[in-house]
mmCIF file of C-alpha atoms and ligand atoms in Angstrom:
data_model
loop_
_atom_site.group_PDB
_atom_site.id
_atom_site.type_symbol
_atom_site.label_atom_id
_atom_site.label_comp_id
_atom_site.label_asym_id
_atom_site.label_seq_id
_atom_site.Cartn_x
_atom_site.Cartn_y
_atom_site.Cartn_z
ATOM 1 C CA UNK A 433 -8.724 -9.749 -15.481
ATOM 2 C CA UNK A 434 -7.961 -6.813 -17.426
ATOM 3 C CA UNK A 435 -10.522 -4.254 -18.130
ATOM 4 C CA UNK A 436 -13.606 -5.279 -16.018
ATOM 5 C CA UNK A 437 -12.932 -6.420 -12.701
ATOM 6 C CA UNK A 438 -14.835 -6.542 -10.024
ATOM 7 C CA UNK A 439 -12.922 -6.292 -7.048
ATOM 8 C CA UNK A 440 -9.925 -4.098 -5.753
ATOM 9 C CA UNK A 441 -8.320 -4.780 -2.225
ATOM 10 C CA UNK A 442 -5.482 -2.708 -3.064
ATOM 11 C CA UNK A 443 -6.267 1.177 -2.545
ATOM 12 C CA UNK A 444 -5.133 4.512 -1.058
ATOM 13 C CA UNK A 445 -6.719 7.336 0.259
ATOM 14 C CA UNK A 446 -6.099 10.957 1.284
ATOM 15 C CA UNK A 447 -5.501 8.981 4.978
ATOM 16 C CA UNK A 448 -2.409 7.775 3.613
ATOM 17 C CA UNK A 449 -0.540 8.531 0.472
ATOM 18 C CA UNK A 450 -3.322 9.008 -2.180
ATOM 19 C CA UNK A 451 -4.622 12.055 -3.331
ATOM 20 C CA UNK A 452 -8.647 11.006 -3.511
ATOM 21 C CA UNK A 453 -10.454 11.138 -0.043
ATOM 22 C CA UNK A 454 -12.166 8.462 0.903
ATOM 23 C CA UNK A 455 -15.262 9.859 -0.710
ATOM 24 C CA UNK A 456 -14.153 10.866 -4.162
ATOM 25 C CA UNK A 457 -12.072 7.229 -3.994
ATOM 26 C CA UNK A 458 -15.853 5.348 -3.080
ATOM 27 C CA UNK A 459 -17.612 7.321 -5.828
ATOM 28 C CA UNK A 460 -14.812 6.726 -8.575
ATOM 29 C CA UNK A 461 -15.478 2.774 -7.574
ATOM 30 C CA UNK A 462 -18.516 2.706 -8.178
ATOM 31 C CA UNK A 463 -18.517 4.759 -11.709
ATOM 32 C CA UNK A 464 -16.181 2.127 -12.725
ATOM 33 C CA UNK A 465 -18.584 -1.180 -11.465
ATOM 34 C CA UNK A 466 -16.370 -2.312 -8.737
ATOM 35 C CA UNK A 467 -18.404 -4.453 -6.681
ATOM 36 C CA UNK A 468 -15.870 -4.925 -3.700
ATOM 37 C CA UNK A 469 -12.943 -2.913 -2.648
ATOM 38 C CA UNK A 470 -10.798 -2.503 -0.066
ATOM 39 C CA UNK A 471 -9.319 0.486 1.489
ATOM 40 C CA UNK A 472 -5.921 0.001 2.357
ATOM 41 C CA UNK A 473 -3.951 2.720 3.826
ATOM 42 C CA UNK A 474 -0.793 2.891 5.393
ATOM 43 C CA UNK A 475 -0.144 2.717 8.779
ATOM 44 C CA UNK A 476 -4.179 3.970 8.989
ATOM 45 C CA UNK A 477 -7.564 2.857 9.491
ATOM 46 C CA UNK A 478 -8.740 6.376 9.882
ATOM 47 C CA UNK A 479 -9.957 6.877 6.707
ATOM 48 C CA UNK A 480 -12.621 3.933 7.153
ATOM 49 C CA UNK A 481 -15.384 5.671 8.522
ATOM 50 C CA UNK A 482 -15.811 8.464 5.940
ATOM 51 C CA UNK A 483 -15.092 5.523 3.593
ATOM 52 C CA UNK A 484 -18.151 3.457 5.236
ATOM 53 C CA UNK A 485 -20.234 6.378 5.179
ATOM 54 C CA UNK A 486 -19.866 6.735 1.411
ATOM 55 C CA UNK A 487 -20.484 3.070 0.617
ATOM 56 C CA UNK A 488 -23.689 3.419 2.474
ATOM 57 C CA UNK A 489 -25.197 5.578 -0.113
ATOM 58 C CA UNK A 490 -24.280 2.445 -2.660
ATOM 59 C CA UNK A 491 -25.725 -0.535 -1.790
ATOM 60 C CA UNK A 492 -24.265 -2.845 -4.382
ATOM 61 C CA UNK A 493 -20.738 -1.903 -2.995
ATOM 62 C CA UNK A 494 -18.942 -4.234 -0.378
ATOM 63 C CA UNK A 495 -16.286 -2.450 1.776
ATOM 64 C CA UNK A 496 -13.361 -4.779 3.752
ATOM 65 C CA UNK A 497 -11.653 -2.720 5.907
ATOM 66 C CA UNK A 498 -7.689 -3.145 5.113
ATOM 67 C CA UNK A 499 -4.458 -1.426 6.387
ATOM 68 C CA UNK A 500 -0.900 -2.229 4.668
ATOM 69 C CA UNK A 501 1.987 -2.239 6.780
ATOM 70 C CA UNK A 502 5.884 -1.403 5.519
ATOM 71 C CA UNK A 503 8.377 -4.568 6.831
ATOM 72 C CA UNK A 504 11.980 -5.291 6.412
ATOM 73 C CA UNK A 505 14.103 -7.754 5.384
ATOM 74 C CA UNK A 506 17.293 -8.133 4.570
ATOM 75 C CA UNK A 507 18.527 -5.959 1.270
ATOM 76 C CA UNK A 508 14.261 -5.154 0.847
ATOM 77 C CA UNK A 509 10.837 -4.620 2.070
ATOM 78 C CA UNK A 510 7.617 -6.882 1.773
ATOM 79 C CA UNK A 511 3.991 -4.937 2.603
ATOM 80 C CA UNK A 512 2.028 -6.555 4.642
ATOM 81 C CA UNK A 513 -1.711 -5.924 4.003
ATOM 82 C CA UNK A 514 -4.618 -7.004 6.923
ATOM 83 C CA UNK A 515 -7.912 -7.573 5.737
ATOM 84 C CA UNK A 516 -11.105 -6.992 7.886
ATOM 85 C CA UNK A 517 -9.242 -5.424 10.668
ATOM 86 C CA UNK A 518 -10.963 -4.875 14.350
ATOM 87 C CA UNK A 519 -10.368 -1.631 13.772
ATOM 88 C CA UNK A 520 -11.314 -0.315 17.505
ATOM 89 C CA UNK A 521 -9.038 -2.273 18.960
ATOM 90 C CA UNK A 522 -7.153 0.621 21.019
ATOM 91 C CA UNK A 523 -4.053 -1.336 21.222
ATOM 92 C CA UNK A 524 -3.574 -1.904 17.413
ATOM 93 C CA UNK A 525 -4.328 1.915 17.102
ATOM 94 C CA UNK A 526 -1.618 2.733 19.079
ATOM 95 C CA UNK A 527 0.749 0.370 17.429
ATOM 96 C CA UNK A 528 -0.628 2.026 13.810
ATOM 97 C CA UNK A 529 -0.262 5.354 15.683
ATOM 98 C CA UNK A 530 3.691 4.482 16.596
ATOM 99 C CA UNK A 531 4.195 3.460 12.826
ATOM 100 C CA UNK A 532 2.898 6.856 12.047
ATOM 101 C CA UNK A 533 5.166 8.747 14.190
ATOM 102 C CA UNK A 534 7.996 7.092 12.864
ATOM 103 C CA UNK A 535 6.923 7.987 9.715
ATOM 104 C CA UNK A 536 7.136 11.947 10.532
ATOM 105 C CA UNK A 537 10.640 11.756 11.974
ATOM 106 C CA UNK A 538 11.770 9.358 8.293
ATOM 107 C CA UNK A 539 10.321 11.777 5.873
ATOM 108 C CA UNK A 540 11.873 15.273 7.811
ATOM 109 C CA UNK A 541 15.022 13.630 7.682
ATOM 110 C CA UNK A 542 14.410 12.967 3.839
ATOM 111 C CA UNK A 543 13.874 16.358 3.629
ATOM 112 C CA UNK A 544 17.052 17.529 5.791
ATOM 113 C CA UNK A 545 18.950 15.063 3.040
ATOM 114 C CA UNK A 546 17.278 16.565 -0.002
ATOM 115 C CA UNK A 547 17.667 20.175 1.342
ATOM 116 C CA UNK A 548 22.047 19.130 1.829
ATOM 117 C CA UNK A 549 21.629 18.092 -2.011
ATOM 118 C CA UNK A 550 20.896 21.454 -2.956
ATOM 119 C CA UNK A 551 17.422 20.525 -3.366
ATOM 120 C CA UNK A 552 15.006 23.590 -1.396
ATOM 121 C CA UNK A 553 12.205 22.345 -0.522
ATOM 122 C CA UNK A 554 10.255 22.762 2.745
ATOM 123 C CA UNK A 555 9.362 20.532 5.432
ATOM 124 C CA UNK A 556 6.150 22.752 6.520
ATOM 125 C CA UNK A 557 4.909 22.027 2.327
ATOM 126 C CA UNK A 558 6.064 18.435 2.687
ATOM 127 C CA UNK A 559 3.605 18.788 5.978
ATOM 128 C CA UNK A 560 0.646 20.433 4.298
ATOM 129 C CA UNK A 561 0.765 18.087 1.186
ATOM 130 C CA UNK A 562 0.345 15.112 3.715
ATOM 131 C CA UNK A 563 -2.294 16.812 5.565
ATOM 132 C CA UNK A 564 -3.327 14.679 8.337
ATOM 133 C CA UNK A 565 -2.506 11.636 7.122
ATOM 134 C CA UNK A 566 0.476 9.087 7.563
ATOM 135 C CA UNK A 567 3.088 10.888 5.860
ATOM 136 C CA UNK A 568 5.669 9.317 3.018
ATOM 137 C CA UNK A 569 8.004 9.071 0.165
ATOM 138 C CA UNK A 570 5.190 10.124 -2.570
ATOM 139 C CA UNK A 571 4.532 13.542 0.115
ATOM 140 C CA UNK A 572 7.927 14.151 -0.602
ATOM 141 C CA UNK A 573 7.735 13.276 -4.594
ATOM 142 C CA UNK A 574 4.839 15.622 -4.762
ATOM 143 C CA UNK A 575 7.054 18.153 -3.036
ATOM 144 C CA UNK A 576 10.166 17.746 -5.315
ATOM 145 C CA UNK A 577 7.648 17.659 -8.488
ATOM 146 C CA UNK A 578 6.023 21.431 -7.368
ATOM 147 C CA UNK A 579 9.119 23.012 -6.978
ATOM 148 C CA UNK A 580 10.358 22.197 -10.519
ATOM 149 C CA UNK A 581 12.759 19.678 -9.525
ATOM 150 C CA UNK A 582 11.226 16.444 -11.816
ATOM 151 C CA UNK A 583 8.688 16.172 -14.060
ATOM 152 C CA UNK A 584 6.733 13.060 -12.297
ATOM 153 C CA UNK A 585 6.767 11.734 -8.385
ATOM 154 C CA UNK A 586 7.731 8.342 -10.480
ATOM 155 C CA UNK A 587 11.310 10.663 -10.701
ATOM 156 C CA UNK A 588 11.967 11.707 -7.849
ATOM 157 C CA UNK A 589 12.143 8.125 -6.674
ATOM 158 C CA UNK A 590 14.208 7.010 -9.411
ATOM 159 C CA UNK A 591 16.422 9.991 -8.439
ATOM 160 C CA UNK A 592 16.032 10.855 -4.795
ATOM 161 C CA UNK A 593 14.126 8.574 -2.237
ATOM 162 C CA UNK A 594 14.155 5.024 -3.826
ATOM 163 C CA UNK A 595 16.011 2.689 -1.448
ATOM 164 C CA UNK A 596 19.544 2.602 -2.975
ATOM 165 C CA UNK A 597 18.761 6.788 -3.382
ATOM 166 C CA UNK A 598 20.636 9.524 -2.090
ATOM 167 C CA UNK A 599 18.086 10.765 0.304
ATOM 168 C CA UNK A 600 16.682 7.707 1.665
ATOM 169 C CA UNK A 601 16.275 6.904 5.032
ATOM 170 C CA UNK A 602 15.551 3.769 6.450
ATOM 171 C CA UNK A 603 12.305 2.765 8.755
ATOM 172 C CA UNK A 604 11.325 1.984 11.701
ATOM 173 C CA UNK A 605 12.310 -1.784 11.667
ATOM 174 C CA UNK A 606 9.534 -4.199 11.684
ATOM 175 C CA UNK A 607 9.277 -7.849 10.169
ATOM 176 C CA UNK A 608 6.586 -9.721 8.225
ATOM 177 C CA UNK A 609 6.459 -12.246 10.996
ATOM 178 C CA UNK A 610 5.687 -9.169 13.715
ATOM 179 C CA UNK A 611 3.048 -7.688 10.985
ATOM 180 C CA UNK A 612 1.356 -10.847 10.749
ATOM 181 C CA UNK A 613 1.089 -11.590 13.889
ATOM 182 C CA UNK A 614 -0.528 -8.129 14.782
ATOM 183 C CA UNK A 615 -3.211 -9.063 11.946
ATOM 184 C CA UNK A 616 -3.937 -11.836 13.090
ATOM 185 C CA UNK A 617 -3.846 -11.177 16.812
ATOM 186 C CA UNK A 618 -6.797 -8.262 15.906
ATOM 187 C CA UNK A 619 -9.029 -11.090 13.855
ATOM 188 C CA UNK A 620 -7.938 -10.210 10.477
ATOM 189 C CA UNK A 621 -6.559 -11.484 7.234
ATOM 190 C CA UNK A 622 -2.752 -11.077 6.423
ATOM 191 C CA UNK A 623 -2.020 -11.133 2.479
ATOM 192 C CA UNK A 624 1.159 -10.540 0.655
ATOM 193 C CA UNK A 625 1.048 -7.561 -1.468
ATOM 194 C CA UNK A 626 3.133 -6.799 -4.570
ATOM 195 C CA UNK A 627 5.491 -9.570 -4.331
ATOM 196 C CA UNK A 628 7.391 -8.984 -7.277
ATOM 197 C CA UNK A 629 9.086 -6.046 -9.321
ATOM 198 C CA UNK A 630 6.462 -3.464 -10.561
ATOM 199 C CA UNK A 631 7.016 -1.434 -13.762
ATOM 200 C CA UNK A 632 5.611 1.417 -12.554
ATOM 201 C CA UNK A 633 7.100 1.392 -9.308
ATOM 202 C CA UNK A 634 10.558 1.095 -10.778
ATOM 203 C CA UNK A 635 12.689 0.763 -7.315
ATOM 204 C CA UNK A 636 10.238 -2.466 -6.301
ATOM 205 C CA UNK A 637 12.554 -5.170 -7.953
ATOM 206 C CA UNK A 638 11.000 -7.564 -4.946
ATOM 207 C CA UNK A 639 11.501 -10.151 -3.026
ATOM 208 C CA UNK A 640 14.665 -12.710 -3.849
ATOM 209 C CA UNK A 641 14.026 -16.361 -3.146
ATOM 210 C CA UNK A 642 9.966 -15.653 -2.643
ATOM 211 C CA UNK A 643 8.660 -18.997 -2.920
ATOM 212 C CA UNK A 644 11.041 -19.456 0.377
ATOM 213 C CA UNK A 645 9.352 -16.364 1.601
ATOM 214 C CA UNK A 646 5.698 -17.646 0.726
ATOM 215 C CA UNK A 647 6.581 -20.098 2.714
ATOM 216 C CA UNK A 648 7.819 -19.057 5.639
ATOM 217 C CA UNK A 649 5.314 -16.383 5.996
ATOM 218 C CA UNK A 650 2.527 -19.127 5.237
ATOM 219 C CA UNK A 651 4.198 -20.953 8.061
ATOM 220 C CA UNK A 652 3.367 -17.062 10.437
ATOM 221 C CA UNK A 653 -0.233 -17.335 9.301
ATOM 222 C CA UNK A 654 -0.181 -15.940 5.987
ATOM 223 C CA UNK A 655 -3.228 -16.702 3.964
ATOM 224 C CA UNK A 656 -3.001 -14.617 1.191
ATOM 225 C CA UNK A 657 -0.548 -12.748 -1.531
ATOM 226 C CA UNK A 658 -1.782 -10.029 -4.536
ATOM 227 C CA UNK A 659 -1.219 -11.987 -7.723
ATOM 228 C CA UNK A 660 -3.633 -9.392 -9.464
ATOM 229 C CA UNK A 661 -1.606 -5.817 -8.933
ATOM 230 C CA UNK A 662 -1.296 -3.210 -10.732
ATOM 231 C CA UNK A 663 1.082 -3.007 -14.097
ATOM 232 C CA UNK A 664 2.064 -6.531 -13.346
ATOM 233 C CA UNK A 665 2.368 -8.431 -16.682
ATOM 234 C CA UNK A 666 0.399 -11.578 -17.806
ATOM 235 C CA UNK A 667 3.460 -13.683 -17.077
ATOM 236 C CA UNK A 668 3.859 -12.083 -13.581
ATOM 237 C CA UNK A 669 0.489 -12.822 -12.695
ATOM 238 C CA UNK A 670 0.776 -16.447 -14.190
ATOM 239 C CA UNK A 671 3.906 -17.402 -12.118
ATOM 240 C CA UNK A 672 2.339 -15.620 -8.802
ATOM 241 C CA UNK A 673 -1.052 -17.687 -9.283
ATOM 242 C CA UNK A 674 1.058 -20.869 -9.712
ATOM 243 C CA UNK A 675 3.023 -19.964 -6.503
ATOM 244 C CA UNK A 676 -0.275 -19.127 -4.726
ATOM 245 C CA UNK A 677 -1.850 -22.163 -5.861
ATOM 246 C CA UNK A 678 1.339 -24.333 -4.644
ATOM 247 C CA UNK A 679 1.063 -22.994 -1.301
ATOM 248 C CA UNK A 680 -2.571 -22.410 -0.693
ATOM 249 C CA UNK A 681 -2.323 -19.054 -0.678
ATOM 250 C CA UNK A 682 -5.385 -17.097 -1.609
ATOM 251 C CA UNK A 683 -4.967 -15.021 -4.978
ATOM 252 C CA UNK A 684 -5.258 -11.586 -4.119
ATOM 253 C CA UNK A 685 -5.500 -7.959 -5.778
ATOM 254 C CA UNK A 686 -5.951 -4.948 -7.159
ATOM 255 C CA UNK A 687 -4.394 -1.688 -8.532
ATOM 256 C CA UNK A 688 -3.122 -0.332 -5.402
ATOM 257 C CA UNK A 689 -4.127 3.420 -6.749
ATOM 258 C CA UNK A 690 -2.628 6.209 -5.491
ATOM 259 C CA UNK A 691 -4.001 9.018 -7.967
ATOM 260 C CA UNK A 692 -0.532 9.913 -8.005
ATOM 261 C CA UNK A 693 0.067 11.902 -10.920
ATOM 262 C CA UNK A 694 1.988 9.018 -12.380
ATOM 263 C CA UNK A 695 1.893 8.587 -16.280
ATOM 264 C CA UNK A 696 0.042 5.621 -16.666
ATOM 265 C CA UNK A 697 -0.894 4.230 -13.317
ATOM 266 C CA UNK A 698 -3.064 1.384 -13.152
ATOM 267 C CA UNK A 699 -6.972 2.360 -12.136
ATOM 268 C CA UNK A 700 -9.369 1.142 -10.179
ATOM 269 C CA UNK A 701 -11.308 -1.728 -11.805
ATOM 270 C CA UNK A 702 -8.598 -2.509 -14.287
ATOM 271 C CA UNK A 703 -7.170 -5.192 -12.305
ATOM 272 C CA UNK A 704 -7.900 -7.260 -9.967
ATOM 273 C CA UNK A 705 -9.227 -10.927 -8.259
ATOM 274 C CA UNK A 706 -11.677 -12.641 -9.338
ATOM 275 C CA UNK A 707 -15.387 -12.629 -6.822
ATOM 276 C CA UNK A 708 -13.968 -16.413 -5.937
ATOM 277 C CA UNK A 709 -11.256 -14.018 -4.171
ATOM 278 C CA UNK A 710 -13.321 -12.222 -1.958
ATOM 279 C CA UNK A 711 -15.714 -15.475 -1.315
ATOM 280 C CA UNK A 712 -12.471 -17.114 0.362
ATOM 281 C CA UNK A 713 -11.484 -14.495 2.187
ATOM 282 C CA UNK A 714 -15.109 -13.705 3.543
ATOM 283 C CA UNK A 715 -15.246 -17.529 4.534
ATOM 284 C CA UNK A 716 -11.918 -17.788 6.174
ATOM 285 C CA UNK A 717 -12.756 -14.757 8.584
ATOM 286 C CA UNK A 718 -16.222 -16.283 9.362
HETATM 287 P P1 AMP B 367 6.727 4.854 2.030
HETATM 288 O O1 AMP B 367 5.711 4.322 2.508
HETATM 289 O O2 AMP B 367 7.044 6.550 2.552
HETATM 290 O O3 AMP B 367 8.131 4.062 2.370
HETATM 291 O O4 AMP B 367 6.684 5.062 0.406
HETATM 292 C C1 AMP B 367 6.034 4.196 -0.172
HETATM 293 C C2 AMP B 367 5.240 4.455 -1.247
HETATM 294 O O5 AMP B 367 6.119 5.272 -2.365
HETATM 295 C C3 AMP B 367 4.380 3.340 -1.943
HETATM 296 O O6 AMP B 367 3.364 2.644 -0.977
HETATM 297 C C4 AMP B 367 4.180 3.891 -3.184
HETATM 298 O O7 AMP B 367 2.833 4.402 -2.830
HETATM 299 C C5 AMP B 367 5.274 4.813 -3.845
HETATM 300 N N1 AMP B 367 6.585 4.330 -4.203
HETATM 301 C C6 AMP B 367 7.468 3.576 -3.757
HETATM 302 N N2 AMP B 367 7.689 3.046 -4.954
HETATM 303 C C7 AMP B 367 7.949 4.183 -5.905
HETATM 304 C C8 AMP B 367 7.899 4.481 -7.163
HETATM 305 N N3 AMP B 367 9.198 3.914 -8.108
HETATM 306 N N4 AMP B 367 7.508 5.248 -8.097
HETATM 307 C C9 AMP B 367 6.854 5.517 -7.547
HETATM 308 N N5 AMP B 367 6.107 5.288 -6.384
HETATM 309 C C10 AMP B 367 6.705 4.753 -5.494
HETATM 310 ZN ZN1 ZN B 368 1.425 4.171 -0.561
HETATM 311 FE FE1 FE B 369 2.892 -1.339 -0.628
HETATM 312 FE FE1 FE B 370 -0.455 0.435 -1.361
#
């Protein structure tokens, strides 16, 4: 699926920790020949209004409303994507709002820890970088780049803010089962994001006993898993495709593009699932 993907179901904008606005993201995706995309910002659906408005100028482009939720498992985290969410639901929006508030407190604590380590970055500056968007570690990483402490955002993760880093702070506790239930309860399809190690996001060493985890989450209502992702090697894709097939999960994926400024970041359209994936999701949703 390299070089000419037409589907990309994992993209982030300024409404969370991406640096392109939804309009810029839509324009880039059209330019790169994509036919189906999903904007899947962290803990927010607020970028979708602008996304659909921008997409309405491109009749050849289909947009799936998405979201990405972060959950915890012993020793690691699992991200769950939700596709075709009923975004107007007040209950859903209240939950997402609570997650975003949790992100604020957590990010502020990480900045305090960095300050204690002698790195002078200002909370106000991190807030400025995040703008109105759901705040996340990439915003802190950006502040560390600006202040000259690291060259690239990924270096900030490697040295300070990865799960094992000295300035890391835990997130609000939320389990993958709870995320799946939240997504199902709002008419949407839950999909497991980036199941294994990714080279460009080097603190991501994947989930141990992945097959058991997938089996349990399928039981809880998971309908798909990412297979065609970011910088996964052909071997990783092959292994994950085999799991997806065996467990009857729809093989999904996308670039997880953030326009982060990291070298070698996979761009929209360089990786993604076949169009059959979109058809399978669409069929399940109907
Ligand atoms: P947060 O939601 O605040 O925990 O931040 C998670 C986000 O940080 C992910 O969605 C990625 O965009 C980014 N990220 C995680 N690990 C790395 C890494 N090692 N290098 C660069 N970006 C990363
Ligand atoms: Zn992100
Ligand atoms: Fe993720
Ligand atoms: Fe993501």
